[in-house]
Coordinates of C-alpha atoms in Angstrom, one line a residue:
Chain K
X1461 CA 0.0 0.0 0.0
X1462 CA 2.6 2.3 1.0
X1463 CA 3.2 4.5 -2.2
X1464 CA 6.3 5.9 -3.0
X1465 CA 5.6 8.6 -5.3
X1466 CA 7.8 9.5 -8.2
X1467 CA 8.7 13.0 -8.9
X1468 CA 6.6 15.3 -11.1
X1469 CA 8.5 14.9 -14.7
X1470 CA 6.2 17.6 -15.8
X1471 CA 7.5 20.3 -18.0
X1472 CA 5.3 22.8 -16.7
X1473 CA 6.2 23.5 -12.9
X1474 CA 3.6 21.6 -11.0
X1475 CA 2.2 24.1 -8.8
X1476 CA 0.9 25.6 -12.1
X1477 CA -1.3 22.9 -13.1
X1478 CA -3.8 23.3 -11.2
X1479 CA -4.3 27.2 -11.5
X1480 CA -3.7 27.0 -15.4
X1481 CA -7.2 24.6 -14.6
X1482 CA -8.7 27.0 -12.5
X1483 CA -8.1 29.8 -15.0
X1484 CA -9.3 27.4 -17.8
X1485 CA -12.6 27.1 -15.5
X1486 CA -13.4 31.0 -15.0
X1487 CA -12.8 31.4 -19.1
X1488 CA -15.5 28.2 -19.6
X1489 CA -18.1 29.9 -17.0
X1490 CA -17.7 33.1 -18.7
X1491 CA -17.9 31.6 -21.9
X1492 CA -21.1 30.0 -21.2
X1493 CA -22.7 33.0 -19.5
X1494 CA -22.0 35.4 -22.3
X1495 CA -22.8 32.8 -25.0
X1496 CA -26.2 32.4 -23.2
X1497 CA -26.9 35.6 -22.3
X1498 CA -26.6 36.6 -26.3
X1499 CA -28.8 33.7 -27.4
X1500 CA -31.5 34.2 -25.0
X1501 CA -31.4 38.2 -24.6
X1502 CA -33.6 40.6 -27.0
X1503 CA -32.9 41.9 -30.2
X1504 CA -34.4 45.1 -30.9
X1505 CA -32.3 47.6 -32.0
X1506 CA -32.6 51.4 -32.6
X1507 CA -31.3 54.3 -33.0
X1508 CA -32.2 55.9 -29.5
X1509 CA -31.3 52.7 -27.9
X1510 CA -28.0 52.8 -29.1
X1511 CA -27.3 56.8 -28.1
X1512 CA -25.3 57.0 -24.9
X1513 CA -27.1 57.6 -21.7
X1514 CA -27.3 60.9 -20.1
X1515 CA -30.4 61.1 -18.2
X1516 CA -32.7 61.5 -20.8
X1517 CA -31.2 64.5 -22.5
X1518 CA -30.1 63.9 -26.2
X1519 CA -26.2 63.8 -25.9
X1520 CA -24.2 66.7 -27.4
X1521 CA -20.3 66.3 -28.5
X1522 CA -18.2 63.4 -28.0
X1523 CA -17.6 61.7 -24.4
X1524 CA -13.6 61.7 -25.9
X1525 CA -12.6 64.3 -23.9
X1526 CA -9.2 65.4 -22.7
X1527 CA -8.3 64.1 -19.5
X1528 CA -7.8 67.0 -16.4
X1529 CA -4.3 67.1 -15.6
X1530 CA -4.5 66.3 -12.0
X1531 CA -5.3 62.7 -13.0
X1532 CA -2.3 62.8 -15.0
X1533 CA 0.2 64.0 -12.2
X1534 CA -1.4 61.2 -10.2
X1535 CA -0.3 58.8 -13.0
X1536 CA 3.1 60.2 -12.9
X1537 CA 3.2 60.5 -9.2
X1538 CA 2.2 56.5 -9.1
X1539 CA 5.0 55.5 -11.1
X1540 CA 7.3 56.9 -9.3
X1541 CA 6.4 55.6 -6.0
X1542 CA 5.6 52.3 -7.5
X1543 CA 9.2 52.2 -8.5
X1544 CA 10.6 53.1 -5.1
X1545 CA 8.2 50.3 -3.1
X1546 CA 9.7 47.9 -5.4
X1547 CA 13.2 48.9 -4.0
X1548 CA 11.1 48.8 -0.5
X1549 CA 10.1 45.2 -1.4
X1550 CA 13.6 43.8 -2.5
X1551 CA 15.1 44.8 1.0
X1552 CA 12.0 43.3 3.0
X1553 CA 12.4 40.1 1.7
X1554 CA 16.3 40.1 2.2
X1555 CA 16.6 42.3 5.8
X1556 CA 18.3 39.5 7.7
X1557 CA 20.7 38.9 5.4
X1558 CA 21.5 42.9 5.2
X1559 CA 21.3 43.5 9.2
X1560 CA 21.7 47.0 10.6
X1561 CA 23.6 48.6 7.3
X1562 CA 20.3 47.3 5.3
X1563 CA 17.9 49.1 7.9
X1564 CA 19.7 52.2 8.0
X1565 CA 19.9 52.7 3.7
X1566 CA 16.5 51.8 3.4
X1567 CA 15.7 54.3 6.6
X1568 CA 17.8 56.9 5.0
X1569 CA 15.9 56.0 1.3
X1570 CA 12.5 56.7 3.0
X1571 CA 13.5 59.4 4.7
X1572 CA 14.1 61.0 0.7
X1573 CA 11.0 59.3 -0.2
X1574 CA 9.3 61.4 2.3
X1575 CA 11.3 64.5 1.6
X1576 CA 10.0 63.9 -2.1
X1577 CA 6.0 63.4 -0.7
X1578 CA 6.4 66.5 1.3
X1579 CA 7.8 68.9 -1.6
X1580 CA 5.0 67.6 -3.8
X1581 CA 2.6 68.5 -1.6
X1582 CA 3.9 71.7 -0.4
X1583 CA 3.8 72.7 -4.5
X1584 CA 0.3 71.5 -4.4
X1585 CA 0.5 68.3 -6.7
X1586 CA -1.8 66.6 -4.4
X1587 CA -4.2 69.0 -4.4
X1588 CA -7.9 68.9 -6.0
X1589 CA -10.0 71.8 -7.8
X1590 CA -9.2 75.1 -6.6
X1591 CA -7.7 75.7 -3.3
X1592 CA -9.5 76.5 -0.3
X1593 CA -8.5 80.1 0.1
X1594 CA -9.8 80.2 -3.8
X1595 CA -12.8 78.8 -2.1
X1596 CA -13.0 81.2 0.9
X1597 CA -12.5 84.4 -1.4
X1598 CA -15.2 83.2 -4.4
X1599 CA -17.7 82.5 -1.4
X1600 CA -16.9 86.3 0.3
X1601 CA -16.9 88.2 -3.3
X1602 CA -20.8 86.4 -4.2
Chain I
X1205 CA -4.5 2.4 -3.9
X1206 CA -2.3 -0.1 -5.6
X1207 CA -0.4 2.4 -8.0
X1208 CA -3.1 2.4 -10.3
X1209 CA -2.3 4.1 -14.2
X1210 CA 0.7 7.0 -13.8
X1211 CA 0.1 9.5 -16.0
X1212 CA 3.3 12.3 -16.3
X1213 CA 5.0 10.2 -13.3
X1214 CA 1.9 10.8 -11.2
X1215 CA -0.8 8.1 -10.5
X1216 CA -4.1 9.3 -12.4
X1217 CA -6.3 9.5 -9.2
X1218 CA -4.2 12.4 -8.3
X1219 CA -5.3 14.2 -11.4
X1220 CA -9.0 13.6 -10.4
X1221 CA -8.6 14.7 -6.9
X1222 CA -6.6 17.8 -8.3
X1223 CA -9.9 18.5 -10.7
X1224 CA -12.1 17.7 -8.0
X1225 CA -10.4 20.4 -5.9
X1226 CA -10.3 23.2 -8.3
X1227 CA -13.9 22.2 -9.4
X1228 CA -15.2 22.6 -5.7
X1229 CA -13.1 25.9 -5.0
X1230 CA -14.4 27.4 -7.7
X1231 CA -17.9 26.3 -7.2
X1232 CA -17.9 28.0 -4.1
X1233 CA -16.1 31.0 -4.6
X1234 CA -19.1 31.3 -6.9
X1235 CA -21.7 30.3 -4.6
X1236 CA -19.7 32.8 -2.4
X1237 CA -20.1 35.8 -4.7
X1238 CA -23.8 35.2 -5.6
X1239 CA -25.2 34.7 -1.9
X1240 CA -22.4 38.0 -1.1
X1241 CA -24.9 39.7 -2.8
X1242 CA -27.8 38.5 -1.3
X1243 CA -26.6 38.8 1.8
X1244 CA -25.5 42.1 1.7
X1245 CA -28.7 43.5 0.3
X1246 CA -30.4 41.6 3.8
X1247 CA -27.5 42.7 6.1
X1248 CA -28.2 46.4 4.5
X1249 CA -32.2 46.1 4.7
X1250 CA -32.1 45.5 8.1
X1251 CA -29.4 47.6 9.3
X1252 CA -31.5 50.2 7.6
X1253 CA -34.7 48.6 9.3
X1254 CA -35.8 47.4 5.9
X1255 CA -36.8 43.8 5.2
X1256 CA -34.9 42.9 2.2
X1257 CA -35.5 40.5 -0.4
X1258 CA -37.6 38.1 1.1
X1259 CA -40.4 37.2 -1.9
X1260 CA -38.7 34.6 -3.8
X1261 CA -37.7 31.6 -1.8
X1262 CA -37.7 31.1 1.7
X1263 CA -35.7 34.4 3.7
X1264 CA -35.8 35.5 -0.5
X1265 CA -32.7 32.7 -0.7
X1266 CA -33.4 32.3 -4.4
X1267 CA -33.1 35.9 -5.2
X1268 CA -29.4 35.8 -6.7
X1269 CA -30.8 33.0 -8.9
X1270 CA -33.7 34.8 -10.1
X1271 CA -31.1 38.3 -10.6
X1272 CA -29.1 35.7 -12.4
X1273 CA -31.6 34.9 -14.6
X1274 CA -33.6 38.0 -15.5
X1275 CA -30.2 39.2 -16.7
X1276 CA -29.8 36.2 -19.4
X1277 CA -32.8 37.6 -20.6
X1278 CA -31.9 41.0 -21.0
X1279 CA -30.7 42.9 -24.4
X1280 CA -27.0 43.2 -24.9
X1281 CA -26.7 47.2 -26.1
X1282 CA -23.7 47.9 -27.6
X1283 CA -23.8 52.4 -28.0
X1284 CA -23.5 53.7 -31.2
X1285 CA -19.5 55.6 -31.7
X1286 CA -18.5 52.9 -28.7
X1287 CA -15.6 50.9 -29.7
X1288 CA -16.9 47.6 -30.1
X1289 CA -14.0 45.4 -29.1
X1290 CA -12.7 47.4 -26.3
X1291 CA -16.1 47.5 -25.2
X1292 CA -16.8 43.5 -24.8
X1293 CA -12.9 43.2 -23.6
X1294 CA -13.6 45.4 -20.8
X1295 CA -15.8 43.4 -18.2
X1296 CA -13.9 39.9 -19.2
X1297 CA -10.5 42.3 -18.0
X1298 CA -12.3 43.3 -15.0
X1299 CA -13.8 39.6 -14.1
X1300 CA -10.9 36.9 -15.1
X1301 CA -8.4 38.3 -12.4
X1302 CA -10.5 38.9 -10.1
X1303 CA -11.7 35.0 -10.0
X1304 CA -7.9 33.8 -10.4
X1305 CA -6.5 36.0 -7.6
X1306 CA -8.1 33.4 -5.4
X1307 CA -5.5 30.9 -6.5
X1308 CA -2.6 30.9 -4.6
X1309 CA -4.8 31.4 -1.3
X1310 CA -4.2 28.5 1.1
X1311 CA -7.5 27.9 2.4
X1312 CA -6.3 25.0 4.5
X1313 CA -4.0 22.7 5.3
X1314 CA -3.5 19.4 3.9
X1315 CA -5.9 16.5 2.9
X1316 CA -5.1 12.8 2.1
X1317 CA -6.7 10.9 -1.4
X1318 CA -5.7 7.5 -2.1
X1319 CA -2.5 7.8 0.2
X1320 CA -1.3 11.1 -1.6
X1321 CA -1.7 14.1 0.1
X1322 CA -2.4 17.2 -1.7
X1323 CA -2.2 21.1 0.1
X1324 CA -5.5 22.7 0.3
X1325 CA -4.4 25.7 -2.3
X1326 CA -4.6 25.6 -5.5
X1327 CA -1.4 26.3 -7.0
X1328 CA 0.2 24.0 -4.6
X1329 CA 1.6 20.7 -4.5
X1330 CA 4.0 18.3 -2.4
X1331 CA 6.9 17.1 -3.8
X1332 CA 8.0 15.0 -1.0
X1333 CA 5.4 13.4 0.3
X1334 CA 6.5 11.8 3.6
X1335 CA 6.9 15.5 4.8
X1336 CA 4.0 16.7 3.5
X1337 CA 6.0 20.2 2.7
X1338 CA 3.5 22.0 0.3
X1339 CA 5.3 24.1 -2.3
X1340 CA 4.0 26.8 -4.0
X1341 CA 4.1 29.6 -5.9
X1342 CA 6.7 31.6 -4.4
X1343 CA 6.1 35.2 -5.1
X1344 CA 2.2 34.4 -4.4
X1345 CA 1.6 37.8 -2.9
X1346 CA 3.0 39.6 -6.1
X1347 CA 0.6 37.2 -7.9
X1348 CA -2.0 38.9 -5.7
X1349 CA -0.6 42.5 -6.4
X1350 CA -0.2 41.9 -10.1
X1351 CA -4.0 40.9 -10.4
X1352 CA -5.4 43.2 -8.4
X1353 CA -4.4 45.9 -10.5
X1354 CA -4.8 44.7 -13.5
X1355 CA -8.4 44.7 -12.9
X1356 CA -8.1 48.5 -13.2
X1357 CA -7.8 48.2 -16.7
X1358 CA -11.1 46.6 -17.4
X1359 CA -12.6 49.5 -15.6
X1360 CA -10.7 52.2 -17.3
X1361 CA -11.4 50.5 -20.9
X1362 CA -15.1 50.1 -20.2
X1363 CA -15.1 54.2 -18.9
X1364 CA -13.7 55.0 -21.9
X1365 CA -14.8 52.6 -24.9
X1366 CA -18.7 53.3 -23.9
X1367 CA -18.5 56.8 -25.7
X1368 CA -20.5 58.4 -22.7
X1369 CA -19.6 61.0 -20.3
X1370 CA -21.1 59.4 -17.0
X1371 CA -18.7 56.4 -17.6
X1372 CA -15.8 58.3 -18.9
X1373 CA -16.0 60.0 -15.7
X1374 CA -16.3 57.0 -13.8
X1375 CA -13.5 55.3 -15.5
X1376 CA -11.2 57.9 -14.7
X1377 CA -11.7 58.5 -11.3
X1378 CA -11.5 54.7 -10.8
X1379 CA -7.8 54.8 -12.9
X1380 CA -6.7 57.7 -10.0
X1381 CA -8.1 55.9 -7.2
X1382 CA -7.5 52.5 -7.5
X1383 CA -3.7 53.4 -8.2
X1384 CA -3.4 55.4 -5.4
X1385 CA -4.4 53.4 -3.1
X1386 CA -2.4 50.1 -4.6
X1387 CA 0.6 51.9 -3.5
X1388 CA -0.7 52.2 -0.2
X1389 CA -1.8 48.3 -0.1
X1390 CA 1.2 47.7 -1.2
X1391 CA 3.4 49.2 1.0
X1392 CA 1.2 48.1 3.9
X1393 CA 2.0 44.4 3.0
X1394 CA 6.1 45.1 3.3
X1395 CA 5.5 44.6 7.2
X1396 CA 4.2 41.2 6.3
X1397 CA 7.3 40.2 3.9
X1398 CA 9.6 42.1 6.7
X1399 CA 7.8 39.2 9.5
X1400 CA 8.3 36.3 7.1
X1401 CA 11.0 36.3 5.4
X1402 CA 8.9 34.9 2.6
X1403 CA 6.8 36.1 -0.4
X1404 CA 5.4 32.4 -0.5
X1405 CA 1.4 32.8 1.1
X1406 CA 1.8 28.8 2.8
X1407 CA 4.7 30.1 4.4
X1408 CA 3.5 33.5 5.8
X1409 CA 0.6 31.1 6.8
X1410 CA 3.1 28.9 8.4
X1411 CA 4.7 30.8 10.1
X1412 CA 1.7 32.3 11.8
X1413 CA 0.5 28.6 13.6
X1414 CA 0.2 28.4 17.4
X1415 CA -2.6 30.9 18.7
X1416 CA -4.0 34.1 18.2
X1417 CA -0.4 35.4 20.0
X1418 CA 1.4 34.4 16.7
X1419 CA -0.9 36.4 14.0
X1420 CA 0.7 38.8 12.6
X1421 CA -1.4 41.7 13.2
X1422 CA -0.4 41.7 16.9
X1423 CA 2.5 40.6 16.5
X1424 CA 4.2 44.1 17.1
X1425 CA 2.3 47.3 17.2
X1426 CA 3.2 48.7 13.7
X1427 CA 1.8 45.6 12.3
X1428 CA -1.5 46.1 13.6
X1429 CA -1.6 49.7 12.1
X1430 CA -0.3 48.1 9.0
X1431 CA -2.9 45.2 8.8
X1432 CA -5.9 48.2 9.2
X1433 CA -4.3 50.1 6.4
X1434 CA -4.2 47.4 4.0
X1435 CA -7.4 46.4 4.8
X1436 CA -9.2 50.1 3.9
X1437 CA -6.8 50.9 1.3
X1438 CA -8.2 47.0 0.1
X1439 CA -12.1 48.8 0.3
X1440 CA -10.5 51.9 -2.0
X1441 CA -9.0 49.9 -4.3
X1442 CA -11.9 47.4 -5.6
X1443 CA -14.3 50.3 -5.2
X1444 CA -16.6 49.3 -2.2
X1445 CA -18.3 52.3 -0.3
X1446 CA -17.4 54.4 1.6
X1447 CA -14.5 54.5 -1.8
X1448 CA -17.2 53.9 -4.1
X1449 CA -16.7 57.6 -6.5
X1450 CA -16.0 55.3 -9.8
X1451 CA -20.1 54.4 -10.0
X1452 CA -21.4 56.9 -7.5
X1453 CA -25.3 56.3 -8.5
X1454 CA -25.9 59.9 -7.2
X1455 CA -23.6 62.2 -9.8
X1456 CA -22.2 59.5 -12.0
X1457 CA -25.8 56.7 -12.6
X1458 CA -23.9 54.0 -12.4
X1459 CA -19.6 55.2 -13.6
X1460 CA -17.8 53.0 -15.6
X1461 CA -21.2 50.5 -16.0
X1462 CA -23.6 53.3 -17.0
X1463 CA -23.6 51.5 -20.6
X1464 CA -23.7 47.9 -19.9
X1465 CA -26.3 46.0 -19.5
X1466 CA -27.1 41.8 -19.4
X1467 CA -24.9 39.6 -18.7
X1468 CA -21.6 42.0 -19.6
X1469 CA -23.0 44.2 -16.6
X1470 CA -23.6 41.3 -14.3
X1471 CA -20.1 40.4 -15.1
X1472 CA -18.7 43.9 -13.4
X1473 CA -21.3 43.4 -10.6
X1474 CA -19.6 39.7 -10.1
X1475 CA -16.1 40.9 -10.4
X1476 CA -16.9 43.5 -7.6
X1477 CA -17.7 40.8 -5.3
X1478 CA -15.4 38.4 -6.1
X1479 CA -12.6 41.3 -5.5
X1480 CA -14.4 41.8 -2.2
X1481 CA -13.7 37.9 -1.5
X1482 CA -10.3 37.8 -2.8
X1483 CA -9.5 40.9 -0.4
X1484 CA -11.0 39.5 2.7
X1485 CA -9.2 36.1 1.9
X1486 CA -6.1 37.8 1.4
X1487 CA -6.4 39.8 4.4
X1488 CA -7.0 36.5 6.3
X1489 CA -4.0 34.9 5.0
X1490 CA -2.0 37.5 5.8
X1491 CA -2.6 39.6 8.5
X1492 CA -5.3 37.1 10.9
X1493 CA -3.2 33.3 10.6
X1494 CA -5.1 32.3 7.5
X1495 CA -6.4 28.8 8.5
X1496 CA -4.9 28.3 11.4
X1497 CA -7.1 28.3 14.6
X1498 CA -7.4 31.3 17.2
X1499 CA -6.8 28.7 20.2
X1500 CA -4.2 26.0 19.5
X1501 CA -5.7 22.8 20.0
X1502 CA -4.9 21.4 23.3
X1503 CA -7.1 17.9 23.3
X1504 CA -6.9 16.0 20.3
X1505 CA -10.1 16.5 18.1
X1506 CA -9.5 12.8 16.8
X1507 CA -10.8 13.3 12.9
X1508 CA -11.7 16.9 13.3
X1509 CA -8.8 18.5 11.6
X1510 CA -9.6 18.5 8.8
X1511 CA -12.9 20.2 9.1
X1512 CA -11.3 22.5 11.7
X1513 CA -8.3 24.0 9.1
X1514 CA -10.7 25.6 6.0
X1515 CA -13.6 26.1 8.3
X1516 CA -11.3 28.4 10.1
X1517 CA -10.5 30.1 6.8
X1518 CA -14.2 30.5 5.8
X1519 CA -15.3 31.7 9.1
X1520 CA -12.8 34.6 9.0
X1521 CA -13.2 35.4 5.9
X1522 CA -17.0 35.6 5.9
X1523 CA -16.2 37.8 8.6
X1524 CA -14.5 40.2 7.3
X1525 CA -17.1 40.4 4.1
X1526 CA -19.8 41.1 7.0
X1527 CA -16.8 44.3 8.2
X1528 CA -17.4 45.2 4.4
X1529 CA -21.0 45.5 4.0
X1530 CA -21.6 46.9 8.0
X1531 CA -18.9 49.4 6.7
X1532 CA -21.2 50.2 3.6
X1533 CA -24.3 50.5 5.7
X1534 CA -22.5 52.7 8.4
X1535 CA -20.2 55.2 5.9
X1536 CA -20.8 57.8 3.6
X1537 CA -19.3 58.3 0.5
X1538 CA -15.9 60.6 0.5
X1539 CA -15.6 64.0 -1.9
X1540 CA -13.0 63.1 -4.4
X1541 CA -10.8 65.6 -3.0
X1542 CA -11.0 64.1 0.4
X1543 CA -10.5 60.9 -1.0
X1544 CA -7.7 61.3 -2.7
X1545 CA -5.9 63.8 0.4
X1546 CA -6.5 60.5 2.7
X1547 CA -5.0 58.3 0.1
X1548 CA -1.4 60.5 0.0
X1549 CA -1.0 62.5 2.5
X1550 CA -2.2 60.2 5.2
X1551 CA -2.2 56.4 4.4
X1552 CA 1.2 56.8 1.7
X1553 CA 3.2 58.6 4.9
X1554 CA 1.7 56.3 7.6
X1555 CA 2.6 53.2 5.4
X1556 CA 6.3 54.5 5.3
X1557 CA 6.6 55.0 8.4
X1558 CA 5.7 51.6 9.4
X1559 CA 7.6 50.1 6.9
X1560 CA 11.0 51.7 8.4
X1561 CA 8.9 50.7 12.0
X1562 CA 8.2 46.6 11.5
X1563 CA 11.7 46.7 10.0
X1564 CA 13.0 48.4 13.2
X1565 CA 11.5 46.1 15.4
X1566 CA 11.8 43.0 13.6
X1567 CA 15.8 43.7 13.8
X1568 CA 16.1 44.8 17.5
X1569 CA 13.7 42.2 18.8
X1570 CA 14.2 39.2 17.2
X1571 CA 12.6 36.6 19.6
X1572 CA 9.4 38.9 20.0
X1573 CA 8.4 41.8 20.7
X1574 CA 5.2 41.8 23.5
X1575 CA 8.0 39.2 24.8
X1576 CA 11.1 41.5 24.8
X1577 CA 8.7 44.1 26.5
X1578 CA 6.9 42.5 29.1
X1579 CA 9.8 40.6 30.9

């Protein structure tokens, strides 16, 4: 009875199997319920139906519209710090092996990392529609 | 089992047991995310002193069925100007990783079939079996990361492909939000890594056994603050009030959605809940012992264990769903601006900070920290 089970000879790396299976399983479901949902579903088209909604109001211009720049500073601001927590991350999983010289670099790092969060915000990169002294004086002028 | 037919140098009923676990997990991940929403439309209705659904089927249990169903039924609009193949791409982006994330989550400890024991993960296996050591993917929690923001895509895609100003709105906000608060999340989960040693989830889970002393959110103090970041930055990043500005019904209709309808919109409403899964399960796994008990066992349970390890895991995980919609039901909704303030210039700092913190501690108190202080 006692089995004495050979190595996986697998190419693929074992562990992968089953998720490539798994995977396989959410594309079959969603499959199915998007197949379905077009056989059985209505088909009555129009004109109005197709025009995008906005509340009722016959739509004016095209929805392409330039995106505020706020949202792209975020963008930028994202991939910057996205970059640096990847630095963060290499150290975290290797800190024993660096000891106190690892901790203080990556102390000293975050220390510039928050020198660079606090200059952004003190030039108002973080900040959303106008400011609130903009705020203050539109509301004291009306 | 007399080493029946070997397929690939491993006997075939380990292939059906592997089938059979993927089959089941995925089942009820899916019976998971449809009774989420009933649930949380009952947990809401009465919180609210409402009723909830409670026409069709006993306590309205056959509501997500009957949900389900009307939307087969439903037409399939594609807008005019919309671009057509962005436009279908854009819920399957948003659905497929949010159903794989659940993966790599251990969701219990290890099960015997036919003399072969196989981990209670999905990407897992053991190599050698008298040990039972389960190996598996080991940068799971970048697996995690990696997903979960790919899933902003779908959203983004379907904001802008839908040619309509609600969802381009809604799909733009989302891109801002969600990334903000990733690198948040993100950051949060460094004090987990710092703990471990290990990006590998069985191992973080491993190394967590013994009692409620050994989770790692009280393990040391930053790690607590660490483990309640992650978990609202979590609730900002798949959208889930009191974060919910992408498809704020009250400016937006319904955001990024606004033009889908059927089965494609069904398919964001399921990803949202099966984000909501995959983010409480994570959480579990990482931050509250994943499967392990709160009490280690101190009388044999004879034949218990291996109810006791995944029933674990499912109670604390539909735990934290229930912190999820008693959140929704308690919270109002944030301005963008404040939403985006609390994102960077509270929880970016605050994760920094703890990062250099756990790091701190984890090097000047290496057998413990509770242990180091209280003797």
């Amino acid at each position: 009875m006692s089995m004495n089970p050979a190595q996986p000879t697998t190419t693929l790396p074992p562990e992968l199997l089953p998720l490539a299976l798994y995977t396989m399983a959410a594309l079959l479901l969603i499959t199915v319920l998007l197949m379905a949902a077009w056989w059985l579903g209505a088909k009555k088209r129009g004109a109005v139906k197709e025009a995008p909604y906005e509340s009722g109001v016959a739509p004016t211009g095209s929805a392409r519209l330039a995106y505020p720049v706020p949202f792209y500073l975020v963008a930028i601001f994202f991939i910057v710090f996205d970059v640096e927590a990847a630095f963060i991350f290499t150290w975290a999983v290797a800190w024993d092996a660096l000891g106190m010289a690892g901790l203080i670099h990556i102390s000293f790092f975050i220390v510039v990392l928050m020198l660079g969060l606090v200059w952004l915000w003190r030039k108002g990169g973080l900040e959303w529609g106008p400011s609130a002294e903009g705020r203050r004086s539109a509301y004291k002028k009306s | 089992m007399e080493n029946g037919m070997i397929f690939l140098g491993l006997p075939v009923a380990y292939y059906i047991a592997m089938i059979a676990k993927v089959l089941v997990v995925f089942v009820c991940v899916l019976l998971t995310v449809a009774y989420a929403t009933w649930a949380e439309r009952k947990l809401i209705g009465h919180m609210q002193v409402r009723i909830g659904p409670k026409r069709v089927g006993p306590f309205g249990l056959l509501q997500p069925i009957a949900d389900g169903l009307k939307l087969f039924f439903k037409e399939e609009i594609v807008p005019a100007q919309a671009s057509t193949f962005a436009f279908l791409l854009a819920p399957l982006i948003a659905l497929i990783p949010a159903f794989i994330a659940f993966a790599v989550i251990p969701f219990g400890g290890t099960i015997e079939v036919g003399g072969y024991k196989l981990p209670l993960q999905i990407a897992g296996y053991i190599a050698d079996q008298p040990s039972g050591k389960v190996i598996d993917l080991n940068v799971g929690v970048l697996y995690i990361l990696a997903l979960a923001s790919l899933g902003v895509y779908g959203i983004v895609l379907a904001g802008w492909s839908s040619n309509s100003k609600y969802s381009l709105l809604g799909g733009l906000r989302a891109s801002a939000q969600i990334v903000s608060y990733e690198l948040a999340a993100g950051l949060a989960i460094v004090s987990v890594f710092l703990m471990s040693g290990s990006l590998s989830l069985q191992q973080i889970v491993a190394d967590q056994a013994g009692g409620v002393a050994n989770w790692y959110f009280i393990r040391q103090p930053f790690a607590f603050v660490a483990f309640i970041v992650y978990f609202i930055c979590s609730l900002a990043e798949i959208n889930r009030t009191p974060f919910d500005l992408p498809e704020a019904e009250t400016e937006l209709v319904s955001g990024f959605g606004t033009e889908y309808s059927s089965m494609k919109y069904a398919m964001f409403f399921m990803a949202e809940y099966a984000n909501m899964i995959t983010v409480c399960a994570v959480t579990v796994t990482l931050f509250l012992g994943g499967w392990h008990e709160p009490i280690p066992q101190v009388v044999s349970i004879g034949g218990w264990e291996f109810y006791l390890s995944w029933a674990n895991f499912v109670i604390k995980v539909y735990f934290l769903i229930f912190v999820c919609m008693w959140i929704r039901a308690t919270y109002p909704r944030y301005r963008y601006d404040q939403l985006m303030a609390l994102g960077w210039k509270f929880f970016l700092p605050l994760t920094l900070l703890c990062v250099v913190g756990t790091g701190a501690v984890v090097y000047f108190f290496p057998n413990g920290f509770w242990g180091a202080l209280f003797s």
